[in-house]
XYZ file of C-alpha atoms in Angstrom:
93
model
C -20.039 -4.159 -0.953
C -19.212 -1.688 1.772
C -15.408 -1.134 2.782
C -14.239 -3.577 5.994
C -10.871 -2.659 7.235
C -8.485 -4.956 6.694
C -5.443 -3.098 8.036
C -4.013 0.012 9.164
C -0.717 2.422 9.584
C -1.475 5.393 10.948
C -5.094 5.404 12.066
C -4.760 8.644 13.389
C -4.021 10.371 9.503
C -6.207 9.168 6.710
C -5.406 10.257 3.126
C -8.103 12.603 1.795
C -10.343 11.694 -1.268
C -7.843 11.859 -4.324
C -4.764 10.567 -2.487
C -2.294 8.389 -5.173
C -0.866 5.361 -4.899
C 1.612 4.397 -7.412
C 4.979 1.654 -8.040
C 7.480 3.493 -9.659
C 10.325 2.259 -11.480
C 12.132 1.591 -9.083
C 10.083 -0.780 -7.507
C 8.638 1.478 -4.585
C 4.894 1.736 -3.685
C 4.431 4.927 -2.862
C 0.981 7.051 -1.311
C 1.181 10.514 -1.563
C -2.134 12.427 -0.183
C -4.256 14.988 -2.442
C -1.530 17.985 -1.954
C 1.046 15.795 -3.051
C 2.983 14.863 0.603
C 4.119 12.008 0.639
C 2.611 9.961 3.036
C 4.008 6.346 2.858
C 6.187 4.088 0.794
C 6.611 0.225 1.156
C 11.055 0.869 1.206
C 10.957 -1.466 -2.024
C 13.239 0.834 -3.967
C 15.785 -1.827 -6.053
C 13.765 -5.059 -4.934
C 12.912 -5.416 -8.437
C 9.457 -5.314 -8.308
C 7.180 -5.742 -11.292
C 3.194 -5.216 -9.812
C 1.140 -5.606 -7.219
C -2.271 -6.906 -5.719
C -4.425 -7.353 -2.951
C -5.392 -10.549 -1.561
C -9.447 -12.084 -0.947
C -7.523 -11.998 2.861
C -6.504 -8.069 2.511
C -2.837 -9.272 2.171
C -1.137 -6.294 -0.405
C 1.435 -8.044 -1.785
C 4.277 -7.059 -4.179
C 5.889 -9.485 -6.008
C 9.001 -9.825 -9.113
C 8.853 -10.937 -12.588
C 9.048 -14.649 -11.285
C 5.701 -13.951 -8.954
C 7.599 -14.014 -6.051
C 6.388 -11.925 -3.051
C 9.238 -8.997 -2.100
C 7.331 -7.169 0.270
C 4.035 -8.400 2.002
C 1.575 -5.847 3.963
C 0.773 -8.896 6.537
C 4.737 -8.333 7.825
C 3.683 -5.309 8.380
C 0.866 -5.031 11.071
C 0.705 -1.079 11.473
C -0.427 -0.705 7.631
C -4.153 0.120 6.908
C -6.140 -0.803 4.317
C -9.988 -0.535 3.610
C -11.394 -3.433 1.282
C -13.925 -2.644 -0.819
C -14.515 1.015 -2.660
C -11.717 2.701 -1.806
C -8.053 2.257 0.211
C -7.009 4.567 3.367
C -3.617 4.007 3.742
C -1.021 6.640 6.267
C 1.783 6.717 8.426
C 5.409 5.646 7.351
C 6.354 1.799 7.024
């Protein structure tokens, strides 16, 4: 399958190839890029958050121990996304 886009943040700075995306402890989502700068974070931090996924509708949704959603990328329209092989995500929610 090829990557569609799905949704973007910062169009204008792409994370190069071996950019991380991780949920920490606390709950935050965070991408940093290749050298480590931190690029974007979903603000999550004490929301307790236990995983996350993305949606057959590109929706990346992060949700508690219950499954309830605590932070949604659709309420957040800047945020980009690439669905497929691989995830481009920049800018700062």
């Amino acid at each position: 399958m090829d990557p569609q886009l799905v949704w973007s943040a910062n169009r204008d700075r792409p994370v190069k190839a071996n950019a991380t995306l991780q949920l920490g402890k606390d709950g935050n989502l965070v991408l940093t890029d290749s050298d480590g700068t931190f690029v974007w974070s979903t603000n999550t931090t004490g929301k307790s958050v236990s995983g996350f996924n993305m949606t057959e509708t590109g929706n990346l949704v992060l949700f508690d121990k219950a499954n309830r959603t605590v932070w949604q990328s659709f309420d957040h329209p800047k945020i980009l996304c690439s669905w497929g092989r691989a995830w481009f995500l920049g800018g700062s929610s």
